[in-house]
Tab-separated table of C-alpha atoms in Angstrom:
chain	number	residue	atom	x	y	z
B	1	UNK	CA	0.000	0.000	0.000
B	2	UNK	CA	2.840	2.388	0.912
B	3	UNK	CA	4.665	1.566	-2.336
B	4	UNK	CA	1.502	2.145	-4.395
B	5	UNK	CA	0.911	5.484	-2.679
B	6	UNK	CA	4.506	6.491	-3.350
B	7	UNK	CA	4.179	5.616	-7.031
B	8	UNK	CA	0.915	7.571	-7.267
B	9	UNK	CA	2.538	10.649	-5.728
B	10	UNK	CA	5.495	10.213	-8.049
B	11	UNK	CA	3.239	10.034	-11.129
B	12	UNK	CA	1.413	13.182	-10.017
B	13	UNK	CA	4.667	15.034	-9.443
B	14	UNK	CA	5.979	14.060	-12.856
B	15	UNK	CA	2.829	15.406	-14.490
B	16	UNK	CA	3.110	18.653	-12.526
B	17	UNK	CA	6.757	19.085	-13.401
B	18	UNK	CA	5.839	18.794	-17.088
B	19	UNK	CA	3.718	21.935	-16.615
B	20	UNK	CA	5.626	23.822	-13.893
B	21	UNK	CA	8.898	25.689	-13.587
B	22	UNK	CA	11.615	23.038	-13.380
B	23	UNK	CA	15.113	22.491	-14.620
B	24	UNK	CA	16.430	19.546	-16.585
B	25	UNK	CA	18.520	17.318	-14.371
B	26	UNK	CA	22.199	16.896	-15.143
B	27	UNK	CA	23.383	13.394	-15.844
B	28	UNK	CA	25.919	13.724	-13.002
B	29	UNK	CA	24.548	13.013	-9.490
B	30	UNK	CA	23.854	16.157	-7.466
B	31	UNK	CA	24.434	16.953	-3.801
B	32	UNK	CA	21.672	18.484	-1.680
B	33	UNK	CA	21.360	19.756	1.882
B	34	UNK	CA	18.521	19.505	4.389
B	35	UNK	CA	18.555	21.386	7.708
B	36	UNK	CA	17.157	19.208	10.476
B	37	UNK	CA	15.710	21.955	12.646
B	38	UNK	CA	16.691	25.602	13.089
B	39	UNK	CA	17.342	27.838	16.091
B	40	UNK	CA	15.539	31.064	16.965
B	41	UNK	CA	15.716	33.338	20.014
B	42	UNK	CA	14.640	30.915	22.735
B	43	UNK	CA	12.799	28.908	20.088
B	44	UNK	CA	13.688	25.534	18.611
B	45	UNK	CA	12.256	25.341	15.082
B	46	UNK	CA	11.348	21.661	14.830
B	47	UNK	CA	10.920	21.044	11.123
B	48	UNK	CA	12.923	19.928	8.115
B	49	UNK	CA	14.135	22.586	5.678
B	50	UNK	CA	12.928	22.099	3.066
B	51	UNK	CA	10.083	19.995	4.406
B	52	UNK	CA	9.825	18.293	1.003
B	53	UNK	CA	12.949	18.014	-1.137
B	54	UNK	CA	12.978	16.846	-4.758
B	55	UNK	CA	16.052	15.017	-6.069
B	56	UNK	CA	16.976	12.527	-8.784
B	57	UNK	CA	17.981	8.906	-8.437
B	58	UNK	CA	21.636	8.711	-7.459
B	59	UNK	CA	21.658	12.126	-5.783
B	60	UNK	CA	23.053	12.580	-2.287
B	61	UNK	CA	21.396	14.442	0.596
B	62	UNK	CA	23.314	15.653	3.649
B	63	UNK	CA	21.074	16.065	6.699
B	64	UNK	CA	22.563	18.528	9.225
B	65	UNK	CA	21.153	19.315	12.661
B	66	UNK	CA	20.660	23.080	12.455
B	67	UNK	CA	19.275	23.461	15.986
B	68	UNK	CA	21.186	25.393	18.593
B	69	UNK	CA	20.753	22.944	21.451
B	70	UNK	CA	18.280	20.147	20.607
B	71	UNK	CA	19.366	16.716	19.343
B	72	UNK	CA	17.421	15.217	16.437
B	73	UNK	CA	17.249	12.046	14.352
B	74	UNK	CA	16.480	11.395	10.696
B	75	UNK	CA	14.466	8.181	10.591
B	76	UNK	CA	12.955	6.532	7.511
B	77	UNK	CA	10.582	3.815	8.743
B	78	UNK	CA	9.972	2.259	5.301
B	79	UNK	CA	6.872	0.508	6.617
B	80	UNK	CA	8.325	-0.399	10.026
B	81	UNK	CA	6.657	0.483	13.330
B	82	UNK	CA	7.618	3.850	14.916
B	83	UNK	CA	10.765	3.707	17.035
B	84	UNK	CA	10.740	4.412	20.762
B	85	UNK	CA	13.235	7.041	21.933
B	86	UNK	CA	13.348	5.179	25.256
B	87	UNK	CA	15.244	2.310	23.608
B	88	UNK	CA	18.975	3.181	23.582
B	89	UNK	CA	19.436	1.114	20.418
B	90	UNK	CA	17.297	3.610	18.513
B	91	UNK	CA	19.573	6.480	19.493
B	92	UNK	CA	22.448	4.950	17.532
B	93	UNK	CA	22.683	4.748	13.715
B	94	UNK	CA	21.656	1.473	12.073
B	95	UNK	CA	23.692	2.267	8.937
B	96	UNK	CA	26.994	4.051	8.329
B	97	UNK	CA	27.226	7.673	7.262
B	98	UNK	CA	27.299	7.859	3.458
B	99	UNK	CA	25.024	4.836	3.017
B	100	UNK	CA	23.355	4.087	-0.324
B	101	UNK	CA	19.649	3.442	0.289
B	102	UNK	CA	16.921	2.040	-1.941
B	103	UNK	CA	13.986	2.811	0.364
B	104	UNK	CA	13.181	-0.824	1.136
B	105	UNK	CA	14.204	-1.053	4.795
B	106	UNK	CA	14.444	1.031	7.957
B	107	UNK	CA	17.143	3.695	7.936
B	108	UNK	CA	17.922	5.583	11.151
B	109	UNK	CA	20.759	8.072	11.653
B	110	UNK	CA	20.588	7.829	15.426
B	111	UNK	CA	20.975	11.024	17.435
B	112	UNK	CA	22.519	13.948	15.589
B	113	UNK	CA	23.808	16.559	18.017
B	114	UNK	CA	23.625	20.221	16.902
B	115	UNK	CA	25.941	20.814	13.960
B	116	UNK	CA	26.380	17.109	13.151
B	117	UNK	CA	25.505	15.622	9.754
B	118	UNK	CA	24.565	12.339	8.081
B	119	UNK	CA	24.703	11.734	4.325
B	120	UNK	CA	22.484	9.382	2.306
B	121	UNK	CA	22.554	8.540	-1.398
B	122	UNK	CA	19.098	7.658	-2.736
B	123	UNK	CA	19.237	4.960	-5.403
B	124	UNK	CA	15.553	4.319	-6.164
B	125	UNK	CA	12.705	6.620	-7.180
B	126	UNK	CA	9.806	7.120	-4.778
B	127	UNK	CA	8.436	9.390	-2.062
B	128	UNK	CA	10.113	8.653	1.280
B	129	UNK	CA	8.717	10.197	4.485
B	130	UNK	CA	10.947	10.487	7.533
B	131	UNK	CA	10.773	11.985	11.028
B	132	UNK	CA	12.666	12.671	14.261
B	133	UNK	CA	11.955	10.010	16.881
B	134	UNK	CA	12.666	12.547	19.661
B	135	UNK	CA	10.154	15.035	18.219
B	136	UNK	CA	7.500	12.945	16.438
B	137	UNK	CA	5.745	15.938	14.859
B	138	UNK	CA	8.985	16.857	13.092
B	139	UNK	CA	8.572	15.312	9.651
B	140	UNK	CA	9.865	15.615	6.107
B	141	UNK	CA	9.777	13.846	2.755
B	142	UNK	CA	12.434	13.067	0.174
B	143	UNK	CA	10.891	12.729	-3.289
B	144	UNK	CA	13.229	10.866	-5.646
B	145	UNK	CA	12.527	11.380	-9.361
B	146	UNK	CA	13.912	8.986	-12.012
B	147	UNK	CA	17.330	9.945	-13.330
B	148	UNK	CA	17.210	12.456	-16.154
B	149	UNK	CA	13.731	13.752	-15.304
B	150	UNK	CA	13.291	17.470	-14.429
B	151	UNK	CA	12.975	18.655	-10.810
B	152	UNK	CA	12.579	22.074	-9.103
B	153	UNK	CA	15.762	24.131	-9.148
B	154	UNK	CA	18.056	24.678	-6.188
B	155	UNK	CA	16.886	28.297	-6.006
B	156	UNK	CA	13.212	27.305	-5.997
B	157	UNK	CA	13.700	24.719	-3.264
B	158	UNK	CA	15.779	27.130	-1.165
B	159	UNK	CA	13.044	29.758	-1.507
B	160	UNK	CA	10.467	27.221	-0.356
B	161	UNK	CA	12.573	26.400	2.714
B	162	UNK	CA	12.979	30.100	3.560
B	163	UNK	CA	9.238	30.747	3.237
B	164	UNK	CA	8.601	27.779	5.515
B	165	UNK	CA	11.071	29.133	8.094
B	166	UNK	CA	9.613	32.647	7.938
B	167	UNK	CA	6.117	31.278	8.531
B	168	UNK	CA	7.151	29.203	11.566
B	169	UNK	CA	9.088	32.118	13.077
B	170	UNK	CA	6.051	34.371	12.676
B	171	UNK	CA	3.849	31.746	14.338
B	172	UNK	CA	6.274	31.342	17.249
B	173	UNK	CA	6.486	35.127	17.743
B	174	UNK	CA	2.689	35.351	17.881
B	175	UNK	CA	2.409	32.503	20.386
B	176	UNK	CA	5.215	33.937	22.538
B	177	UNK	CA	3.458	37.296	22.808
B	178	UNK	CA	0.100	35.660	23.565
B	179	UNK	CA	1.687	33.498	26.275
B	180	UNK	CA	2.714	36.539	28.343
B	181	UNK	CA	-0.846	36.684	29.684
B	182	UNK	CA	-1.663	34.516	32.675
B	183	UNK	CA	-4.604	33.537	34.824
B	184	UNK	CA	-4.986	34.341	38.529
B	185	UNK	CA	-7.124	32.079	40.709
B	186	UNK	CA	-8.204	32.827	44.280
B	187	UNK	CA	-7.528	29.942	46.654
B	188	UNK	CA	-9.719	28.872	49.563
B	189	UNK	CA	-7.395	30.545	52.080
B	190	UNK	CA	-7.643	33.896	50.255
B	191	UNK	CA	-4.214	33.725	48.634
B	192	UNK	CA	-3.752	33.744	44.868
B	193	UNK	CA	-2.336	31.241	42.399
B	194	UNK	CA	-0.706	32.662	39.277
B	195	UNK	CA	-0.904	30.204	36.372
B	196	UNK	CA	1.927	30.675	33.869
B	197	UNK	CA	3.574	28.624	31.129
B	198	UNK	CA	6.929	26.869	31.304
B	199	UNK	CA	7.455	26.538	27.588
B	200	UNK	CA	4.944	26.233	24.783
B	201	UNK	CA	4.836	24.955	21.254
B	202	UNK	CA	2.949	24.041	18.150
B	203	UNK	CA	3.578	21.753	15.222
B	204	UNK	CA	6.881	22.967	13.837
B	205	UNK	CA	8.391	24.824	16.804
B	206	UNK	CA	9.064	24.714	20.533
B	207	UNK	CA	9.306	27.848	22.699
B	208	UNK	CA	11.762	27.155	25.509
B	209	UNK	CA	11.074	30.201	27.674
B	210	UNK	CA	9.323	30.993	30.948
B	211	UNK	CA	6.257	33.056	30.101
B	212	UNK	CA	6.228	35.627	31.506
B	213	UNK	CA	9.876	35.661	32.517
B	214	UNK	CA	9.255	37.977	35.473
B	215	UNK	CA	6.231	37.627	37.746
B	216	UNK	CA	5.251	39.876	40.679
B	217	UNK	CA	3.284	38.194	43.466
B	218	UNK	CA	2.768	38.575	47.230
B	219	UNK	CA	3.849	36.538	50.235
B	220	UNK	CA	1.629	33.478	50.573
B	221	UNK	CA	0.740	33.398	46.879
B	222	UNK	CA	1.561	30.450	44.628
B	223	UNK	CA	2.814	29.989	41.086
B	224	UNK	CA	1.661	27.099	38.924
B	225	UNK	CA	3.814	26.351	35.888
B	226	UNK	CA	2.259	24.354	33.040
B	227	UNK	CA	4.422	22.781	30.371
B	228	UNK	CA	2.329	23.729	27.323
B	229	UNK	CA	4.443	21.681	24.951
B	230	UNK	CA	3.801	18.575	22.890
B	231	UNK	CA	6.836	16.539	23.936
B	232	UNK	CA	9.641	18.633	25.448
B	233	UNK	CA	10.093	18.154	29.241
B	234	UNK	CA	10.961	21.096	31.481
B	235	UNK	CA	12.143	21.771	35.034
B	236	UNK	CA	11.757	24.612	37.539
B	237	UNK	CA	14.876	24.819	39.703
B	238	UNK	CA	15.897	27.352	42.364
B	239	UNK	CA	19.329	27.605	44.022
B	240	UNK	CA	21.059	24.778	42.156
B	241	UNK	CA	24.318	23.965	43.983
B	242	UNK	CA	27.354	24.894	41.893
B	243	UNK	CA	28.791	21.380	42.224
B	244	UNK	CA	25.573	19.667	41.089
B	245	UNK	CA	25.397	19.035	37.351
B	246	UNK	CA	22.083	18.594	35.555
B	247	UNK	CA	23.646	15.904	33.337
B	248	UNK	CA	25.521	12.765	34.368
B	249	UNK	CA	28.907	11.653	33.029
B	250	UNK	CA	27.246	9.875	30.088
B	251	UNK	CA	25.185	12.889	28.972
B	252	UNK	CA	21.943	11.639	30.498
B	253	UNK	CA	19.801	13.377	33.112
B	254	UNK	CA	21.218	13.401	36.635
B	255	UNK	CA	18.813	11.252	38.733
B	256	UNK	CA	18.931	13.941	41.450
B	257	UNK	CA	16.838	16.203	39.202
B	258	UNK	CA	14.140	13.702	38.277
B	259	UNK	CA	11.957	13.775	41.454
B	260	UNK	CA	10.736	16.946	43.222
B	261	UNK	CA	13.080	18.306	45.891
B	262	UNK	CA	12.427	20.911	48.584
B	263	UNK	CA	8.710	20.647	49.323
B	264	UNK	CA	5.651	22.678	48.256
B	265	UNK	CA	6.601	25.925	50.074
B	266	UNK	CA	9.671	28.038	49.299
B	267	UNK	CA	11.213	30.710	51.541
B	268	UNK	CA	14.067	31.527	49.178
B	269	UNK	CA	16.639	29.265	50.810
B	270	UNK	CA	17.958	25.852	49.866
B	271	UNK	CA	17.888	23.772	46.718
B	272	UNK	CA	14.395	23.414	45.272
B	273	UNK	CA	13.521	21.472	42.143
B	274	UNK	CA	10.188	20.642	40.519
B	275	UNK	CA	11.345	17.329	39.124
B	276	UNK	CA	10.552	16.581	35.513
B	277	UNK	CA	7.436	18.375	34.226
B	278	UNK	CA	6.187	16.308	31.312
B	279	UNK	CA	4.239	17.761	28.386
B	280	UNK	CA	0.936	19.363	29.462
B	281	UNK	CA	1.660	18.685	33.164
B	282	UNK	CA	1.899	21.293	35.945
B	283	UNK	CA	3.917	22.109	39.051
B	284	UNK	CA	2.785	24.406	41.872
B	285	UNK	CA	4.883	26.224	44.486
B	286	UNK	CA	3.929	28.610	47.304
B	287	UNK	CA	6.246	31.519	48.197
B	288	UNK	CA	6.344	32.350	51.897
B	289	UNK	CA	8.908	35.165	52.093
B	290	UNK	CA	9.352	38.492	50.284
B	291	UNK	CA	12.308	38.692	47.935
B	292	UNK	CA	13.450	38.251	44.353
B	293	UNK	CA	14.140	34.678	43.272
B	294	UNK	CA	15.763	33.513	40.037
B	295	UNK	CA	15.085	30.061	38.630
B	296	UNK	CA	15.884	28.072	35.517
B	297	UNK	CA	15.151	25.037	33.389
B	298	UNK	CA	18.658	23.589	33.194
B	299	UNK	CA	17.760	21.375	30.232
B	300	UNK	CA	17.264	24.558	28.181
B	301	UNK	CA	19.810	26.917	29.736
B	302	UNK	CA	21.122	27.878	26.311
B	303	UNK	CA	17.600	28.807	25.209
B	304	UNK	CA	17.378	31.477	27.943
B	305	UNK	CA	14.772	29.438	29.808
B	306	UNK	CA	15.143	31.439	33.009
B	307	UNK	CA	12.724	33.373	35.152
B	308	UNK	CA	12.349	35.591	38.203
B	309	UNK	CA	9.628	35.526	40.837
B	310	UNK	CA	9.440	38.818	42.748
B	311	UNK	CA	7.547	38.428	46.028
B	312	UNK	CA	6.153	41.547	47.715
B	313	UNK	CA	5.404	41.717	51.455
B	314	UNK	CA	1.930	40.485	52.259
B	315	UNK	CA	-0.855	43.086	51.840
B	316	UNK	CA	1.458	45.633	50.172
B	317	UNK	CA	0.680	47.382	46.891
B	318	UNK	CA	2.600	46.076	43.884
B	319	UNK	CA	3.656	48.530	41.164
B	320	UNK	CA	4.710	47.560	37.646
B	321	UNK	CA	6.427	50.188	35.503
B	322	UNK	CA	6.335	49.208	31.830
B	323	UNK	CA	5.862	45.614	32.945
B	324	UNK	CA	8.680	45.490	35.503
B	325	UNK	CA	8.401	45.489	39.299
B	326	UNK	CA	9.164	48.778	41.046
B	327	UNK	CA	11.294	47.640	43.973
B	328	UNK	CA	13.106	49.587	46.675
B	329	UNK	CA	14.026	48.892	50.287
B	330	UNK	CA	12.151	51.567	52.253
B	331	UNK	CA	8.490	52.541	52.623
B	332	UNK	CA	6.829	50.683	49.775
B	333	UNK	CA	4.037	51.926	47.510
B	334	UNK	CA	0.843	52.325	49.511
B	335	UNK	CA	-2.798	53.184	48.894
B	336	UNK	CA	-4.339	56.337	50.366
B	337	UNK	CA	-7.660	57.939	49.371
B	338	UNK	CA	-7.792	55.710	46.266
B	339	UNK	CA	-4.383	56.911	45.122
B	340	UNK	CA	-1.149	54.928	45.054
B	341	UNK	CA	1.823	56.774	46.536
B	342	UNK	CA	5.363	55.717	45.661
B	343	UNK	CA	8.877	57.064	46.186
B	344	UNK	CA	9.773	59.556	43.454
B	345	UNK	CA	13.477	58.699	43.035
B	346	UNK	CA	13.118	54.966	42.218
B	347	UNK	CA	10.121	55.729	39.993
B	348	UNK	CA	12.214	58.181	37.940
B	349	UNK	CA	15.153	55.771	37.805
B	350	UNK	CA	12.872	52.946	36.662
B	351	UNK	CA	12.110	55.052	33.592
B	352	UNK	CA	15.759	55.788	32.881
B	353	UNK	CA	15.582	59.256	34.437
B	354	UNK	CA	16.706	60.855	37.672
B	355	UNK	CA	15.318	62.943	40.494
B	356	UNK	CA	17.414	65.561	42.318
B	357	UNK	CA	16.886	68.220	44.957
B	358	UNK	CA	17.157	71.752	43.572
B	359	UNK	CA	18.080	74.042	46.462
B	360	UNK	CA	17.447	77.227	44.476
B	361	UNK	CA	13.828	76.270	43.730
B	362	UNK	CA	13.404	74.254	46.942
B	363	UNK	CA	11.929	71.499	44.805
B	364	UNK	CA	12.509	67.920	43.674
B	365	UNK	CA	13.359	68.065	39.961
B	366	UNK	CA	12.632	64.967	37.873
B	367	UNK	CA	14.037	64.596	34.356
B	368	UNK	CA	13.001	61.617	32.218
B	369	UNK	CA	14.241	61.716	28.635
B	370	UNK	CA	15.490	65.260	29.260
B	371	UNK	CA	16.909	67.527	30.604
B	372	UNK	CA	14.030	69.981	30.450
B	373	UNK	CA	13.982	73.720	31.076
B	374	UNK	CA	12.834	74.646	34.567
B	375	UNK	CA	9.836	76.927	35.109
B	376	UNK	CA	10.696	80.532	35.944
B	377	UNK	CA	8.395	80.488	38.959
B	378	UNK	CA	6.480	77.943	40.994
B	379	UNK	CA	2.990	78.075	42.424
B	380	UNK	CA	2.694	78.019	46.178
B	381	UNK	CA	1.476	74.638	47.395
B	382	UNK	CA	1.265	72.858	50.697
B	383	UNK	CA	4.010	70.329	51.176
B	384	UNK	CA	6.882	69.541	48.861
B	385	UNK	CA	7.258	71.099	45.421
B	386	UNK	CA	7.944	68.668	42.551
B	387	UNK	CA	8.880	69.476	38.938
B	388	UNK	CA	8.580	66.682	36.355
B	389	UNK	CA	10.031	67.269	32.880
B	390	UNK	CA	9.818	71.021	33.347
B	391	UNK	CA	6.249	71.086	34.714
B	392	UNK	CA	5.190	71.545	38.311
B	393	UNK	CA	3.239	68.644	39.785
B	394	UNK	CA	0.066	70.010	41.369
B	395	UNK	CA	-3.034	68.143	42.423
B	396	UNK	CA	-5.921	69.138	44.631
B	397	UNK	CA	-6.179	66.371	47.217
B	398	UNK	CA	-4.286	65.262	50.287
B	399	UNK	CA	-1.629	64.296	50.827
B	400	UNK	CA	0.250	66.203	48.178
B	401	UNK	CA	3.885	65.455	47.367
B	402	UNK	CA	5.603	64.961	50.708
B	403	UNK	CA	8.679	63.696	52.497
B	404	UNK	CA	8.846	60.659	54.780
B	405	UNK	CA	12.046	59.495	56.502
B	406	UNK	CA	14.183	61.439	54.043
B	407	UNK	CA	12.419	60.143	50.910
B	408	UNK	CA	10.040	61.996	48.585
B	409	UNK	CA	6.619	60.532	47.715
B	410	UNK	CA	3.823	61.510	45.345
B	411	UNK	CA	0.696	60.104	43.734
B	412	UNK	CA	1.592	57.736	40.894
B	413	UNK	CA	-1.646	58.551	39.066
B	414	UNK	CA	-0.737	62.241	38.954
B	415	UNK	CA	2.908	61.685	38.001
B	416	UNK	CA	1.920	59.332	35.183
B	417	UNK	CA	-0.727	61.729	33.895
B	418	UNK	CA	1.758	64.616	33.849
B	419	UNK	CA	4.117	62.441	31.796
B	420	UNK	CA	1.367	61.596	29.310
B	421	UNK	CA	1.203	57.924	30.231
B	422	UNK	CA	-1.568	55.594	31.308
B	423	UNK	CA	-2.202	53.244	34.205
B	424	UNK	CA	-4.432	50.379	35.278
B	425	UNK	CA	-5.439	48.978	38.646
B	426	UNK	CA	-5.979	45.257	39.293
B	427	UNK	CA	-8.114	44.931	42.406
B	428	UNK	CA	-7.660	41.173	42.677
B	429	UNK	CA	-3.861	41.257	42.725
B	430	UNK	CA	-3.556	44.754	44.257
B	431	UNK	CA	-1.297	45.779	41.396
B	432	UNK	CA	-0.900	49.249	39.884
B	433	UNK	CA	0.508	49.080	36.337
B	434	UNK	CA	2.144	52.097	34.713
B	435	UNK	CA	2.503	52.374	30.931
B	436	UNK	CA	4.876	55.042	29.649
B	437	UNK	CA	6.890	55.530	26.479
B	438	UNK	CA	10.247	55.512	28.226
B	439	UNK	CA	12.816	52.723	28.472
B	440	UNK	CA	13.296	51.113	31.858
B	441	UNK	CA	16.456	52.057	33.698
B	442	UNK	CA	19.389	49.675	33.788
B	443	UNK	CA	19.018	49.435	37.537
B	444	UNK	CA	15.915	47.277	37.182
B	445	UNK	CA	18.121	44.477	35.933
B	446	UNK	CA	15.399	42.149	34.622
B	447	UNK	CA	13.869	41.222	31.290
B	448	UNK	CA	10.137	40.732	31.674
B	449	UNK	CA	6.726	40.759	30.125
B	450	UNK	CA	3.752	41.446	32.289
B	451	UNK	CA	0.088	40.685	32.643
């Protein structure tokens, strides 16, 4: 049945080539290249490039693993049952590199590490599907046309591969952006669980990133990571000891990382590991102490699969400035008369600006994206005078801009409005989000995307 189907496809292709843009094959055998996977920014592109390649009998194809970190195989089943990646025998080649193959029996390259190649000469016409046993949705086809018959040109096939790559990269970018959103669920004890993704994917690509990479929660809240991938396992690991390797001496997973370690509650100390999170499975952890905690999936370190959980003191107001937590070590943002008050200096620095005391004007001067000319005179107001980008900050409710323990505070709503930005308030999470067209200051030190 498989042979008949292959011959039918071949007959159809020959008829199409008679009408389409093709080139007449040389009598000398040609050499072709197929990329087994590609690497994006934190994305493994799990496809063959080109997905379908057209060659002539006697031509040679070199399959090269083009991924940055992921191993792959090139496996032609030729009517055999699918191979299990759990069987070590299937991870080794069953034929030597450079083999001549007529399509009649199983051909398996074994594991190709990134950058490694395997060459096959195809001696018989037909349509030969193949796949990666480690990533079963990663498939391709080699269509072998009888010697002397026309096939698509090298340029045409390269253009097809590039269009395929462009499409998958666009899909992965769209999914990555969509995955920055997360759900928040209220638990029975009143705390919150933030549900985020540890990786994601679709047919043709795998996103090996924590999404979002930075999350701002409160003491007592939990994070639940779901591996939204078809087949790639992930881990969530905090405080990995420097002398503990994720891989053993043979390149396999260190057994110490396979089961969960550290319990369901984390106070920021000690080694904590989720254990293996299989595809579409979840792992939940409660954070009991305020702080900033970095974690990582050590299987995908090279893919930037890292994250940060920032934990605010219980019942405090959380502020996000352009998606990043506003953090400082004195009186934190607080709510008063339906307005959120925050320290002026760290707010300015978070936007790449600075705030300084101007003795001549007896005012705090904030410059973001400036400097800006100062006003020639200031209106008399109760409390502290504040100038932001050349304009005096004035609002008609109490408290106005003021000093507390040597630090200056003002209403975030009013500061953001004066800067021409916008803000939102999330009652459930007690989070005030600021959106302004200024880059975050280097002092924030974190890449993030925010809900």
